[in-house]
PDB file of C-alpha atoms in Angstrom:
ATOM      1  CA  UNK A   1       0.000   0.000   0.000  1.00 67.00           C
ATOM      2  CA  UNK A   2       1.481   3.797  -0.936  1.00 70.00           C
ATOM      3  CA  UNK A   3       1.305   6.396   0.907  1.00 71.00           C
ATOM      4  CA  UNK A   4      -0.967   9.203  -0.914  1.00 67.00           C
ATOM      5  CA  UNK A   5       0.440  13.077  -0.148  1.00 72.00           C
ATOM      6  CA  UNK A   6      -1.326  14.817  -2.655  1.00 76.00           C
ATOM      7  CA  UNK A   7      -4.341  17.175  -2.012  1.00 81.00           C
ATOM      8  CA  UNK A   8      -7.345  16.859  -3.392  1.00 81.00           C
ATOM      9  CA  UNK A   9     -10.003  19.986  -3.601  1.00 83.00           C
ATOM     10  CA  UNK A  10     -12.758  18.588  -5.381  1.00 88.00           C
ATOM     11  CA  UNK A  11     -15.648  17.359  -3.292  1.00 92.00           C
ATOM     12  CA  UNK A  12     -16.137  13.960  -2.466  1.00 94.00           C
ATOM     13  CA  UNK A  13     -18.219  11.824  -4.770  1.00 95.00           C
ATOM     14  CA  UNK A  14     -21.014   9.991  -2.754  1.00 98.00           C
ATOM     15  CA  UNK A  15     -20.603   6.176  -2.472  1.00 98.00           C
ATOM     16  CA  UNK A  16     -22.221   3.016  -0.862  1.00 98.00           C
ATOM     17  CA  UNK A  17     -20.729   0.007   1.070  1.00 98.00           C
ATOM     18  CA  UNK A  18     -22.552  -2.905   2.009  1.00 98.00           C
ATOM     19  CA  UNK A  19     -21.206  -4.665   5.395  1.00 98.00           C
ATOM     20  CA  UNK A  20     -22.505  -8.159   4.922  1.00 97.00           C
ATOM     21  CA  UNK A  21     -22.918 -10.144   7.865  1.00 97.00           C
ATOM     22  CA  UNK A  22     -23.788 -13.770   8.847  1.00 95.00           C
ATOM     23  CA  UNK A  23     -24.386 -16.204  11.132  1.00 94.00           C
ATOM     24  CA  UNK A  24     -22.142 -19.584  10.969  1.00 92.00           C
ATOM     25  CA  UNK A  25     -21.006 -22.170  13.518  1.00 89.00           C
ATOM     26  CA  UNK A  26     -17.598 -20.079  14.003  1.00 87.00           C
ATOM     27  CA  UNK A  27     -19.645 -17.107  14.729  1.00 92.00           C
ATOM     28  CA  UNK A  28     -20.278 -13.556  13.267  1.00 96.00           C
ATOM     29  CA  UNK A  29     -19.043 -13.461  10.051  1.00 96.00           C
ATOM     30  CA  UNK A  30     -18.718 -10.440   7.284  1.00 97.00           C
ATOM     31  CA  UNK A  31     -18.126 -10.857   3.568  1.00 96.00           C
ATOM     32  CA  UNK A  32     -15.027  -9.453   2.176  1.00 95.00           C
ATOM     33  CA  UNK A  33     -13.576  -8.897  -1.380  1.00 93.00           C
ATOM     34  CA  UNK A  34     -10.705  -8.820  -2.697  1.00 90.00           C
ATOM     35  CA  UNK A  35     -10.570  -5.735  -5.181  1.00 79.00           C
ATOM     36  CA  UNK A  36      -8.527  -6.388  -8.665  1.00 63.00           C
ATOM     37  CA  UNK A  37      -4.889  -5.425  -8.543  1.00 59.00           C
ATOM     38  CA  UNK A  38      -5.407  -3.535 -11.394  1.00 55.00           C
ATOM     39  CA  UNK A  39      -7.811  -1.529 -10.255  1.00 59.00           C
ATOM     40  CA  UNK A  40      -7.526   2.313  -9.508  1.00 55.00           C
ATOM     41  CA  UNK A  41      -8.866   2.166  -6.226  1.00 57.00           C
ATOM     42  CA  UNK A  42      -7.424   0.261  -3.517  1.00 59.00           C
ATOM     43  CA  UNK A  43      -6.501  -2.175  -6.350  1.00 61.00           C
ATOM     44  CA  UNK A  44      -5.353  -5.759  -4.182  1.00 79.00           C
ATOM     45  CA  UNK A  45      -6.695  -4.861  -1.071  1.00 89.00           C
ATOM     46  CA  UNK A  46      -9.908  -6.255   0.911  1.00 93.00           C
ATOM     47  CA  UNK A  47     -12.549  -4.535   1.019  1.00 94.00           C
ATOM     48  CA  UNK A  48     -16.254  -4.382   1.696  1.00 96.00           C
ATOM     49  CA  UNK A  49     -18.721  -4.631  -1.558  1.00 94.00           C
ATOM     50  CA  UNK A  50     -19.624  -0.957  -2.735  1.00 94.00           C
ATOM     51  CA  UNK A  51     -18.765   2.040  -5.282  1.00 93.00           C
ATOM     52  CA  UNK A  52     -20.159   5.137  -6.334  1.00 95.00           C
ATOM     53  CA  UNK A  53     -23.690   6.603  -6.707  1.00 97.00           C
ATOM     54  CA  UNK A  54     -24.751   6.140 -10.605  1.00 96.00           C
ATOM     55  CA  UNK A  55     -27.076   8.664 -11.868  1.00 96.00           C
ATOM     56  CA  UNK A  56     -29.062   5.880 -13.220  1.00 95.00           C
ATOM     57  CA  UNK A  57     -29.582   5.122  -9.019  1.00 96.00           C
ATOM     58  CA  UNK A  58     -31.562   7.884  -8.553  1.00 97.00           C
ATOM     59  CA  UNK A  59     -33.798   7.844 -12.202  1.00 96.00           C
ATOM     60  CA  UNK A  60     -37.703   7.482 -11.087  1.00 95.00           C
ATOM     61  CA  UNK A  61     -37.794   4.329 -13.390  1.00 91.00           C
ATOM     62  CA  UNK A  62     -35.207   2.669 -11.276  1.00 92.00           C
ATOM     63  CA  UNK A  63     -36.371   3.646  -7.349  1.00 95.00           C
ATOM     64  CA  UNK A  64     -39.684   2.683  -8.509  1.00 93.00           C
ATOM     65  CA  UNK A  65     -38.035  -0.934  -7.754  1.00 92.00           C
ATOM     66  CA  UNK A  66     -37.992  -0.348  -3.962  1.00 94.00           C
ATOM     67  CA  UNK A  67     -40.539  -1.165  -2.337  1.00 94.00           C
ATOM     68  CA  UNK A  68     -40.304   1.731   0.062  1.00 96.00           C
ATOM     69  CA  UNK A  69     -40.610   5.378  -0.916  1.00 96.00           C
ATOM     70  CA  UNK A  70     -38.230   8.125  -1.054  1.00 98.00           C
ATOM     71  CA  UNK A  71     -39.184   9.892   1.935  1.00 98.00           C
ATOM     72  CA  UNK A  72     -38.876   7.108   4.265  1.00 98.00           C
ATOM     73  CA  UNK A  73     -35.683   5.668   3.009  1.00 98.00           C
ATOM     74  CA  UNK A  74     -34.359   9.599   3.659  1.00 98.00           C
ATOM     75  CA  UNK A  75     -35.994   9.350   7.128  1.00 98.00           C
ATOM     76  CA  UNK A  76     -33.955   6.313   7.839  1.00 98.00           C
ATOM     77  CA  UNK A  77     -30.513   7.266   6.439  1.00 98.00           C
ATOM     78  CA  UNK A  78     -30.651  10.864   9.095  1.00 97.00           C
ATOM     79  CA  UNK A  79     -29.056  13.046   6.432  1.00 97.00           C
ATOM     80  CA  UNK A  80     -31.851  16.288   6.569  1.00 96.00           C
ATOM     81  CA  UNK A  81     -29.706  18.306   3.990  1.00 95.00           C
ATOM     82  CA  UNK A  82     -29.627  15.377   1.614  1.00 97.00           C
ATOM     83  CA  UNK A  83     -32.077  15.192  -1.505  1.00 96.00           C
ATOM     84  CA  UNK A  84     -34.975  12.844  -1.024  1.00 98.00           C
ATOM     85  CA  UNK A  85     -34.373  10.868  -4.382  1.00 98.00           C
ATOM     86  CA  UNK A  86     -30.357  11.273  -3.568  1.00 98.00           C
ATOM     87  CA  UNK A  87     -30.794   9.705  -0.512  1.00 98.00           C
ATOM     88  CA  UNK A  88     -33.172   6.891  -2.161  1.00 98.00           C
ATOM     89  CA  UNK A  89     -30.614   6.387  -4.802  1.00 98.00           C
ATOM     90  CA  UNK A  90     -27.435   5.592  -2.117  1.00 98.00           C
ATOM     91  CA  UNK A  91     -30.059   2.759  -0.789  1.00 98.00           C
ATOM     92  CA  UNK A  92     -30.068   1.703  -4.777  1.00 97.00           C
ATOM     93  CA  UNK A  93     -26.591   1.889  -5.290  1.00 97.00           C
ATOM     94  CA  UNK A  94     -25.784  -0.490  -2.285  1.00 97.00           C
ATOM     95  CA  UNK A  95     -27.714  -2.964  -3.648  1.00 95.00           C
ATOM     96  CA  UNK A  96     -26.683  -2.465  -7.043  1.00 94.00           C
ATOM     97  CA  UNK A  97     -22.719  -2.742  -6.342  1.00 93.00           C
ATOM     98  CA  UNK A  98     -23.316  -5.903  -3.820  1.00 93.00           C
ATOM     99  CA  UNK A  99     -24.954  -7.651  -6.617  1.00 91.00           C
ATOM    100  CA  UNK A 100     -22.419  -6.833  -9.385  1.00 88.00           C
ATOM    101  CA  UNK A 101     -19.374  -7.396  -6.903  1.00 89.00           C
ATOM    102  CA  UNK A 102     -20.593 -10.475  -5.223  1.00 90.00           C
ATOM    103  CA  UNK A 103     -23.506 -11.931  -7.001  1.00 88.00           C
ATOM    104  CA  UNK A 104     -25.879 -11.368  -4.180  1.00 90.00           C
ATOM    105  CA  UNK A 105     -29.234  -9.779  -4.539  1.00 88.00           C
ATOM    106  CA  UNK A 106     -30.628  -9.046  -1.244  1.00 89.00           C
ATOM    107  CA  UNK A 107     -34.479  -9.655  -0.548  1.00 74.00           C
ATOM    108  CA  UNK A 108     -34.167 -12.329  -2.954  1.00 69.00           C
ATOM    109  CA  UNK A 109     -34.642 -15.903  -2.809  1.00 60.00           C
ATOM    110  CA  UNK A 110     -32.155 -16.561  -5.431  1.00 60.00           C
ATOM    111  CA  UNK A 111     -28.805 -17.651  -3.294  1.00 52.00           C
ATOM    112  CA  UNK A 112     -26.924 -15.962  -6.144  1.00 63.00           C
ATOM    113  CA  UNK A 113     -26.418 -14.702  -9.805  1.00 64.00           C
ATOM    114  CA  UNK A 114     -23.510 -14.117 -11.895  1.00 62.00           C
ATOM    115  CA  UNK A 115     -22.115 -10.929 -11.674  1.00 59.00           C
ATOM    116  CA  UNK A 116     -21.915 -10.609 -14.897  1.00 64.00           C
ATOM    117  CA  UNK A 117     -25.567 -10.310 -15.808  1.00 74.00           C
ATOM    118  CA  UNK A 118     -26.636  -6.830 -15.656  1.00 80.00           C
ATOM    119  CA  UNK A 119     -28.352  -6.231 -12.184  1.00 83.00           C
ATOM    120  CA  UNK A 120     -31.078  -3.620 -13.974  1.00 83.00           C
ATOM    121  CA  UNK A 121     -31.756  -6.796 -16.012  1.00 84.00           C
ATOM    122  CA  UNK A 122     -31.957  -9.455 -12.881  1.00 83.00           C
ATOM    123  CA  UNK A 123     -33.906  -6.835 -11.034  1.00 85.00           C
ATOM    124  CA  UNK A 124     -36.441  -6.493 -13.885  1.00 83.00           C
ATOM    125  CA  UNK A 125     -36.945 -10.002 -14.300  1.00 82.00           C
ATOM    126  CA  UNK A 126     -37.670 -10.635 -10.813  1.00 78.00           C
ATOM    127  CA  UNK A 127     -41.711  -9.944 -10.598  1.00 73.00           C
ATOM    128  CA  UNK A 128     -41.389  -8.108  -7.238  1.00 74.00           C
ATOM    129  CA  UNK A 129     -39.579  -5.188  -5.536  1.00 84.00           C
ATOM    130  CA  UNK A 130     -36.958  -5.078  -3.288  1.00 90.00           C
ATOM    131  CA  UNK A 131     -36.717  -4.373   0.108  1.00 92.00           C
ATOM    132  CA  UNK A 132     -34.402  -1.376   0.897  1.00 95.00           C
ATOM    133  CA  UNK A 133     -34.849  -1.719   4.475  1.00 96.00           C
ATOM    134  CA  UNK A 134     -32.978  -4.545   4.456  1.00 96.00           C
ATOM    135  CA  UNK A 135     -29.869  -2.383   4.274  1.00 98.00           C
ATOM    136  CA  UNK A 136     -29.321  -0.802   7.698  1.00 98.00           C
ATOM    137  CA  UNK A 137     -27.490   2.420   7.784  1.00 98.00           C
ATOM    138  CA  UNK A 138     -24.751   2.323   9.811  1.00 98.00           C
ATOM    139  CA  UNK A 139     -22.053   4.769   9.513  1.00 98.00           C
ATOM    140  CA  UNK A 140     -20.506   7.888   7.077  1.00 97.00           C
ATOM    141  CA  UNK A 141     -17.180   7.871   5.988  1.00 97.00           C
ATOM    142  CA  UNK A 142     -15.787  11.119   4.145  1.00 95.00           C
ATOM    143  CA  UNK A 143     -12.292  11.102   2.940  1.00 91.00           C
ATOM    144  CA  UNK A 144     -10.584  14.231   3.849  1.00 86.00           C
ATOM    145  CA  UNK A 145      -8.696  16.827   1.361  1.00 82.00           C
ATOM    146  CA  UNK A 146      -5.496  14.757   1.869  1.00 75.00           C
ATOM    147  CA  UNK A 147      -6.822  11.510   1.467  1.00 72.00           C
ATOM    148  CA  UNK A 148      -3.899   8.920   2.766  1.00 71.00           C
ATOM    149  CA  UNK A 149      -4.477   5.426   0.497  1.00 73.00           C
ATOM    150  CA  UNK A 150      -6.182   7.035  -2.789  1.00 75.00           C
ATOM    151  CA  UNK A 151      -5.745  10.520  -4.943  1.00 77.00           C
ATOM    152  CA  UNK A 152      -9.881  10.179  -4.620  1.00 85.00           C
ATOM    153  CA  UNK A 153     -12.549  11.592  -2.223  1.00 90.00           C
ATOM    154  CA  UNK A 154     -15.762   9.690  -1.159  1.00 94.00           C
ATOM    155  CA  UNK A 155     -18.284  10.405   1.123  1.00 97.00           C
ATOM    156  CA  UNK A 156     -19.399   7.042   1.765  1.00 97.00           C
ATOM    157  CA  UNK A 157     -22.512   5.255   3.404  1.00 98.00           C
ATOM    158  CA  UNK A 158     -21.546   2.184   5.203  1.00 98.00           C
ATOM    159  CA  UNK A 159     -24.963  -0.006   5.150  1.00 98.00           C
ATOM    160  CA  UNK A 160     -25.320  -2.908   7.602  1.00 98.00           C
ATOM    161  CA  UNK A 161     -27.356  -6.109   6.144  1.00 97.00           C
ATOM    162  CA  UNK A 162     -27.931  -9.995   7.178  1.00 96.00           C
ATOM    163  CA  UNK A 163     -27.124 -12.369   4.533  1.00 92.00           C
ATOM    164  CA  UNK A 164     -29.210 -15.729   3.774  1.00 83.00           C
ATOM    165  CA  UNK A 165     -27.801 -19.132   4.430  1.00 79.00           C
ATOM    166  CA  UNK A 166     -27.879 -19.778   0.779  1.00 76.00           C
ATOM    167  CA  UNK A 167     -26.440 -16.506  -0.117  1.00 81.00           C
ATOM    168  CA  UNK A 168     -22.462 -17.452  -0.386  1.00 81.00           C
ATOM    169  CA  UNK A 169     -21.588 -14.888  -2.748  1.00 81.00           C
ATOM    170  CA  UNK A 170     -19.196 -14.873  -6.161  1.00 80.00           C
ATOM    171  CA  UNK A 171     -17.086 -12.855  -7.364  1.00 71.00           C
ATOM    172  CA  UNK A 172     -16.846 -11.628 -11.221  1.00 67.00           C
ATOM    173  CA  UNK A 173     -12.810 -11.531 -11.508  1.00 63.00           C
ATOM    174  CA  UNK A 174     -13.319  -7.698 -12.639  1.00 66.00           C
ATOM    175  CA  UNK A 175     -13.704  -5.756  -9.764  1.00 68.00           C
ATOM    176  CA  UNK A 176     -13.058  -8.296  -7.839  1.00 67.00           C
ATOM    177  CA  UNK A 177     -10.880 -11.535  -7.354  1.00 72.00           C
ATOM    178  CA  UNK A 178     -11.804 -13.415  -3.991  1.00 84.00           C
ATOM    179  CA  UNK A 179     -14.478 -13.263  -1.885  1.00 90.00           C
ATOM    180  CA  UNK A 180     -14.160 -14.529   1.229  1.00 93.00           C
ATOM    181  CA  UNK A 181     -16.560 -14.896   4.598  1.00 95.00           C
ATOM    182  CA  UNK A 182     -14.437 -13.949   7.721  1.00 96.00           C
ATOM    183  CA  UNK A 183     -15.002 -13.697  11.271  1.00 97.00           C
ATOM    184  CA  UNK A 184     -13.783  -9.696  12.224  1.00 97.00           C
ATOM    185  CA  UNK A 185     -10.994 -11.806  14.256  1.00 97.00           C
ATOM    186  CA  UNK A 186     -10.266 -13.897  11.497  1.00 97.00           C
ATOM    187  CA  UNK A 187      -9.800 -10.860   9.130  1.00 97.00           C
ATOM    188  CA  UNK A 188      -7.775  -8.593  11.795  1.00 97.00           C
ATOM    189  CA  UNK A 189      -5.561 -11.566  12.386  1.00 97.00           C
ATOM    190  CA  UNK A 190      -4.821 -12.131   8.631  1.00 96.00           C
ATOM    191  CA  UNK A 191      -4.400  -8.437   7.949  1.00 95.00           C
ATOM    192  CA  UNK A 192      -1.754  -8.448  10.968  1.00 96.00           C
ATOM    193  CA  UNK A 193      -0.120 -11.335   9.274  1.00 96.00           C
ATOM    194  CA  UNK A 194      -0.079 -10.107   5.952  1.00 94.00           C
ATOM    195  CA  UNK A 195      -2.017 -12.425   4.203  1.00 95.00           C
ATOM    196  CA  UNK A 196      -4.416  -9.949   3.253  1.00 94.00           C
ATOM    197  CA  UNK A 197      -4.243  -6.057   2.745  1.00 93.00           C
ATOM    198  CA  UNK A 198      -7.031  -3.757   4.565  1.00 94.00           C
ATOM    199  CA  UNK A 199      -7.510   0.254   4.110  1.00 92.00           C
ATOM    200  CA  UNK A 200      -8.668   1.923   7.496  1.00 93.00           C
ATOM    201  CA  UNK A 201     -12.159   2.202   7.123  1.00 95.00           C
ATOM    202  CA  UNK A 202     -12.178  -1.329   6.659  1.00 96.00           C
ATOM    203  CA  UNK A 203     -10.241  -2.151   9.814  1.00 96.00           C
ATOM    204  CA  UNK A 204     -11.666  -0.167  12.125  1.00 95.00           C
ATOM    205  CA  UNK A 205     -14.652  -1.000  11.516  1.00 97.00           C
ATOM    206  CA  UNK A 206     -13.828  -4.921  11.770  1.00 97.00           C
ATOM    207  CA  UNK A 207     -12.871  -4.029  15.070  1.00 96.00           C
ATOM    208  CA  UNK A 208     -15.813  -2.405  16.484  1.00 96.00           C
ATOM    209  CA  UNK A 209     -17.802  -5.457  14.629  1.00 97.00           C
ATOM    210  CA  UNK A 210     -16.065  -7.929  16.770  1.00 96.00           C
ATOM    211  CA  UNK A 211     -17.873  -7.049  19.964  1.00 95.00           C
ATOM    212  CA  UNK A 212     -21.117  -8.873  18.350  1.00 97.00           C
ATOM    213  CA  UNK A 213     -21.470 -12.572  18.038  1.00 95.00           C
ATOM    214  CA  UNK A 214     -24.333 -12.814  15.857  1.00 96.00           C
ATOM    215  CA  UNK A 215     -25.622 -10.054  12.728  1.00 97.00           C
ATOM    216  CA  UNK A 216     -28.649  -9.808  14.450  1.00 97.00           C
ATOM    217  CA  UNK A 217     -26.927  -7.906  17.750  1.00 97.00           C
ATOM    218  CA  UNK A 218     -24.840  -5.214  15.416  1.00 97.00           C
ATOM    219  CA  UNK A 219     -28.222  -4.567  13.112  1.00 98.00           C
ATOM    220  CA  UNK A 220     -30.198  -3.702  16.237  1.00 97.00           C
ATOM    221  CA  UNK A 221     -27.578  -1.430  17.777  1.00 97.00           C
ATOM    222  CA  UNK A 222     -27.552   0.000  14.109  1.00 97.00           C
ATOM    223  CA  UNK A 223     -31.416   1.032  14.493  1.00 97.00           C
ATOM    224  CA  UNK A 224     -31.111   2.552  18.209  1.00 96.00           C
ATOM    225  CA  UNK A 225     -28.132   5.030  16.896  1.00 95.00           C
ATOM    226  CA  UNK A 226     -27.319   7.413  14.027  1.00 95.00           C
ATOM    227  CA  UNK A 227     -25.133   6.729  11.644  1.00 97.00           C
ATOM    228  CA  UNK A 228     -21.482   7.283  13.019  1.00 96.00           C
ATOM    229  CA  UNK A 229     -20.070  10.254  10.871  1.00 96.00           C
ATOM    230  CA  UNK A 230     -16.268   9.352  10.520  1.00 96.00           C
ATOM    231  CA  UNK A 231     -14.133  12.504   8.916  1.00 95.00           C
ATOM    232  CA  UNK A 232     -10.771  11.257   9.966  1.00 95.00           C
ATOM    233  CA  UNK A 233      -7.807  13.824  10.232  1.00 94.00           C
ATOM    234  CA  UNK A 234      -4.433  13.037   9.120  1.00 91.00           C
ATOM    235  CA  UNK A 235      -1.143  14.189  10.451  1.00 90.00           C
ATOM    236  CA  UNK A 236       2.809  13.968  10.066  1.00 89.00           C
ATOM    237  CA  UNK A 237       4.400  13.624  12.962  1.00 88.00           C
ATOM    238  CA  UNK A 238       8.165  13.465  12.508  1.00 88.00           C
ATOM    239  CA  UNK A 239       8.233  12.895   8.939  1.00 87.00           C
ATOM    240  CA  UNK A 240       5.278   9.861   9.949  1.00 91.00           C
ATOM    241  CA  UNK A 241       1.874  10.038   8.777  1.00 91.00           C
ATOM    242  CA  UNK A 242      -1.127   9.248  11.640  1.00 93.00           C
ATOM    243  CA  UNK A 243      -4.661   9.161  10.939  1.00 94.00           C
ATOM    244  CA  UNK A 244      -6.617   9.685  13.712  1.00 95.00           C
ATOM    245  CA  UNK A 245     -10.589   9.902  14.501  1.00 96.00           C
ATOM    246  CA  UNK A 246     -13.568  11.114  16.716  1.00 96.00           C
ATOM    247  CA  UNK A 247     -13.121  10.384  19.994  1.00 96.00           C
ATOM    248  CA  UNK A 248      -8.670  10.673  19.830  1.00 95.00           C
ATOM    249  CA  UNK A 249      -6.812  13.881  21.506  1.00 95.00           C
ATOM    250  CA  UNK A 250      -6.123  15.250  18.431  1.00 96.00           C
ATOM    251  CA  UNK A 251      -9.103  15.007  16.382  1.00 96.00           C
ATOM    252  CA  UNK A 252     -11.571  17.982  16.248  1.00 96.00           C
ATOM    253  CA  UNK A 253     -14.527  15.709  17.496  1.00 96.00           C
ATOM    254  CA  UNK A 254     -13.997  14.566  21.197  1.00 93.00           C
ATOM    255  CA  UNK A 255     -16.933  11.965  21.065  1.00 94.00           C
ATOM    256  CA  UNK A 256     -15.587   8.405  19.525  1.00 94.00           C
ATOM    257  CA  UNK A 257     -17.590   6.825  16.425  1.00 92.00           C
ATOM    258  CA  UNK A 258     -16.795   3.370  17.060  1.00 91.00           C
ATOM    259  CA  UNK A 259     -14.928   1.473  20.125  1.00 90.00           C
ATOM    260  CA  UNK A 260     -10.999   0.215  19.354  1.00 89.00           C
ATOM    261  CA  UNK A 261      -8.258   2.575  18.508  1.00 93.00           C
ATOM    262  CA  UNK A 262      -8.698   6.326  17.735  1.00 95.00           C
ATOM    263  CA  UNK A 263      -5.658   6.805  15.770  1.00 95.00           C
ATOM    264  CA  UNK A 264      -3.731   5.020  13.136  1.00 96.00           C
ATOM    265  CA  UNK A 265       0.427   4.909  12.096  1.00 95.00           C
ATOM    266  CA  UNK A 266       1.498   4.294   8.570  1.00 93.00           C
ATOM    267  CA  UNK A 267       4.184   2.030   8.919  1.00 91.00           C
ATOM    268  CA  UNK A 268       5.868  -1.000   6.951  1.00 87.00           C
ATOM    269  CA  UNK A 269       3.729   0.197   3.636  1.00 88.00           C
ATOM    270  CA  UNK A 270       0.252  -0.129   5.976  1.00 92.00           C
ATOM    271  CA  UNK A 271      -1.900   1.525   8.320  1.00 93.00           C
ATOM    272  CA  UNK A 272      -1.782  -0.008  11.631  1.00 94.00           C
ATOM    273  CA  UNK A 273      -2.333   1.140  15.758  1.00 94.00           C
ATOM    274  CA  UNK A 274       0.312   1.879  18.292  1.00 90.00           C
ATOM    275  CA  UNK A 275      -0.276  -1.256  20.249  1.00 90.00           C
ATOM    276  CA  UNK A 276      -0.442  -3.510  16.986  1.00 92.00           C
ATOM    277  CA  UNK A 277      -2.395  -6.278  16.984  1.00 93.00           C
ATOM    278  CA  UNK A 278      -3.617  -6.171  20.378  1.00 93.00           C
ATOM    279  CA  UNK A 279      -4.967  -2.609  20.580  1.00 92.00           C
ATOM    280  CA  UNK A 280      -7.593  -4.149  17.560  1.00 92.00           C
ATOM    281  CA  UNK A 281      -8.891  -7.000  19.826  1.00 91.00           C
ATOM    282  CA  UNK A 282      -9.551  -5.259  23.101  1.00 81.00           C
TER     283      UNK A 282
END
């Protein structure tokens, strides 16, 4: 992973993420994806399903798909200066990336379809309408100006959502090139070993999953909260960069977001906490 120095003064794009969980016999587990090494945006690295809001998420032919309405899907996601059809279309593009990353169509009884078939055409075919509430909002991520693993800026809904026992997933070796169903222990502990790559969304918020043992427990905390609003801040200390974020001494927000660490060091080529592997799993 390189370290990204360059500023970046054009807003950030809005984007969805889809934090799949399940239930298995090891325990919670979340679905992550391996992105293509070729790709311009944390190519290699794992990652939760998601990418940017299309305009085509937001046409009135498309939201007329969902079985809920615009209004109440902006109710849920607690954004008041957002756009009603905006806000409709993040729920849209959320389900829309999960299916053409993973093959997973949520509210479906299909256990999966290739990713390769257009999901406007699976969507079409499927005689019903989909359930947007079965994403639960769950937290906002907005890059800042000097965004530290990409030269990009998102402002990013992270959407919680319970997968069916038939729903395994498959990737469509474009975007992606493994997907794999880890426990949030299972992932930190590869991560620290270097058998996989994560950014720092991604790990902190493994962390604060792993204080649930079952999807159920995290979606229900989900509904009692807002959505965390993450704007980390980065710094160089000594010539070494540290991200930090609500809740840590330095940041501009004194209330924490999420439990585990509040700051992060780039060091060996990857973001990681003072206390290493430990300070994930307290």
């Amino acid at each position: 992973m390189e370290l990204n120095s360059e500023i970046v003064t054009t807003p950030p794009r809005d984007a969805s993420t889809v934090v799949l969980l399940r239930d298995s016999a090891q325990g919670l587990q979340v679905l992550m994806m391996q992105r293509h090494s070729a790709s311009q945006v944390l190519g290699g690295v794992h990652v939760f399903p998601g990418g940017k809001l299309d305009d085509d998420d937001m046409s009135p032919l498309v939201l007329k798909w969902l079985k809920e309405d615009n209004a109440q899907l902006h109710r849920l996601l607690q954004e008041p200066g957002l756009d009603q059809q905006r806000a409709a279309g993040l729920y849209v593009a959320a389900l829309r990336e999960l299916h053409e990353e993973a093959g997973i169509l949520l509210g479906s009884a299909v256990a999966s379809t290739p990713p390769s078939e257009p999901w406007h055409q699976v969507v079409s075919s499927l005689g019903h309408q989909l359930q947007a509430t079965l994403l639960t909002p769950w937290s906002r991520w907005i890059t800042p100006k000097q965004p530290s693993v990409t030269n990009k800026r998102f402002d990013t809904r992270f959407f919680l959502a319970h997968a069916e026992p038939q729903q395994e997933g498959r990737h469509d070796n474009h975007e992606a090139t493994e997907i794999r169903w880890l426990s949030p222990d299972e992932a930190l502990r590869a991560y620290w070993d270097r058998q996989i790559e994560l950014a720092p969304p991604q790990i902190m918020s493994l962390a604060h999953l792993r204080q649930y043992t079952q999807a159920e427990q995290a979606l229900a905390d989900a509904r009692q909260r807002p959505p965390a609003l993450v704007e980390p801040e980065a710094h160089d200390i000594h010539g070494e960069r540290m991200i930090c974020y609500p809740g840590d001494p330095m940041h501009s927000v004194r209330t924490a977001a999420f439990s585990g660490p509040t700051r992060l060091y780039f060091r060996n080529k990857r973001f990681e906490p003072e206390g290493g592997l430990a300070a994930l799993m307290m």
